[in-house]
Amino acid sequence: MLAGAAGATGLAGRSLPVLARQASTPATDGKVLAESGPIKIIETGARLPTDNVTFQWMDSGDSKATFWKKFFALYHQAHPNVEVNYQGIPGPDINRLVSIGVQSGNAPDVFQTPPNITPAQMVAEGWIQPLDDYIPDFEAWKKRYPPGILLEGVTMFNGKVYAFPYLSNRQYGTLTLYNKDYMAKAGYDPTSKPLTWTDFRDAAKKMTGQGKGKYYGLVFAGAVTGRWGGTVAALASMAGAMGGERNWKTGELNYTTDQFVAAVELLLAMKSDGSFFPGSLQFNNPQTEARLPQGVAGMCLQGPWNIPQWMRNDPGFNFGVGSQPVPDSGDALPMGVGPGAFIPPWMFAESKHPEIAGDIFAYLSTFDGQTAFALAAQGFPPPILPEAQKAGAAAGLDPKVLFAYVLFDKQLRVEPSPAARNPDVAQILLETKPITPDLGETVQGLFTGQLKDVKKALQDVKDRADHEHERAIKAAQAKGAKVTADDWVIPNWDPTKDYTDADYKALKG
């Protein structure tokens, strides 16, 4: 077992950290048109249509849907001529439906980032339009955000704001979510003390033995290749592979590091133990999330969105929340999250009623709107304004939610973005073609036995990714982009600290 980083201990019982107020976020003072609990529909100054219209909104649902369904019902009450058709669907379906809709000119008015296209590509191909002209009092709107959210190449392009950032990406999707009864019988309590890699394997093996074929140690979204790559990268990152997939100090991919190799070997060892639920290779994320309350497994590595979802849908499920597994010794290295926001919505370039989006975005960026979202969604995804998270905590969010907030505050730091450093990097992203098999497909292939040699397989995916990166840089340069491989080398990056606007300025000299 890799002797990397462990740490992350002593979290149980900690209070929610005091989060500094970083931007002016006054309460909305417009006339209240409709109100239900913390949610309000207010006059923002947007010039809304007066005829009967239907507005289409599409995202990945989960806990977000809890808020949006209440909000849009209230919005219709305040504006009876506006009917919002909300669709909460899985990410792969968003990719397919939005792509088809764009081609036909009938995409949703607002949609979440499709998984298989970058924001730069959406801008370049004319899928989306900027928000600047549709959000009332736009300059005041921009000032509400903390530093590091509205960045060129991330949420802004050509000086215009395209993304609507309302959810914080300071979270990760590999929490140890577990059946408290099964785990206690195995002798572990991940909430009081994070499982080390050795503990994680041992707990899964013990629970599998306890289950005697009725339940297993771990259920996994094995049909989702990104889940394989993301899990390995998260484990390796906390173990010392700085930056996860890419080390921003050197600009090099980390795929062949000892930490990545050890993370893959951990999963393979747990497979050899028989600890994976047998159907795992056929499950997507929602199917995996639904299985744990059914009692088929003792734990899964998933995201915080499961917490409110299980509390609503499976109130009898006795579950706990813990850190992702940490290696066996040393201090855990914080994992990195990119600047910007979590799965932000974008506005379709051909939307017939962009002013409706502007009206909604104006409210949901305020302290009132952000706090209403936190309370309605029961804490996840977390609102992007730290003071709204703090207000939600004061309003009595579930202790499991608050514990996850503490974990994320301790274990995550904002990492640099080459696109924020140099906007021309967006041209490289446009030129870059997906490699197949990618990291996730490679790890999945190792798990199924289609690939045999871990080090050789990881070297192969690194070599192909490096080659494609170099090719894309040359292609972008040939079209006039002022970019080099050095744009991915961030010498002033410290993985234990948030990378800030001041760091970008210092880098540019």
PDB file of C-alpha atoms in Angstrom, residues 28 45 144 166 199 209 230 244 290 303 312 335 365 367 392 404 413 441 493 505:
ATOM      1  CA  THR A  28     -33.106  41.881  -2.803  1.00  0.00           C
ATOM      2  CA  GLY A  45     -36.495  45.425 -13.480  1.00  0.00           C
ATOM      3  CA  ARG A 144     -21.878  40.205  -5.889  1.00  0.00           C
ATOM      4  CA  TYR A 166     -24.979  29.968  -8.769  1.00  0.00           C
ATOM      5  CA  ASP A 199      -9.278   0.442   6.240  1.00  0.00           C
ATOM      6  CA  GLY A 209     -18.377 -11.462   4.434  1.00  0.00           C
ATOM      7  CA  GLY A 230     -12.392  10.579 -11.368  1.00  0.00           C
ATOM      8  CA  GLY A 244      -4.921  15.216  -9.610  1.00  0.00           C
ATOM      9  CA  ALA A 290     -30.520   4.179  -5.488  1.00  0.00           C
ATOM     10  CA  GLY A 303     -21.174  13.016  -4.017  1.00  0.00           C
ATOM     11  CA  ARG A 312     -36.229  12.933   1.260  1.00  0.00           C
ATOM     12  CA  MET A 335      -7.500  18.233  -3.746  1.00  0.00           C
ATOM     13  CA  SER A 365     -27.390  35.690  -7.411  1.00  0.00           C
ATOM     14  CA  PHE A 367     -28.052  36.637  -0.760  1.00  0.00           C
ATOM     15  CA  GLY A 392     -28.157  27.775   5.698  1.00  0.00           C
ATOM     16  CA  ALA A 404     -19.659  17.632   4.379  1.00  0.00           C
ATOM     17  CA  ARG A 413      -8.428  24.338  -2.769  1.00  0.00           C
ATOM     18  CA  GLU A 441     -11.933   3.831 -20.027  1.00  0.00           C
ATOM     19  CA  TRP A 493       0.988  27.437  -7.602  1.00  0.00           C
ATOM     20  CA  LYS A 505      -1.497  38.891 -11.841  1.00  0.00           C
TER      21      LYS A 505
END
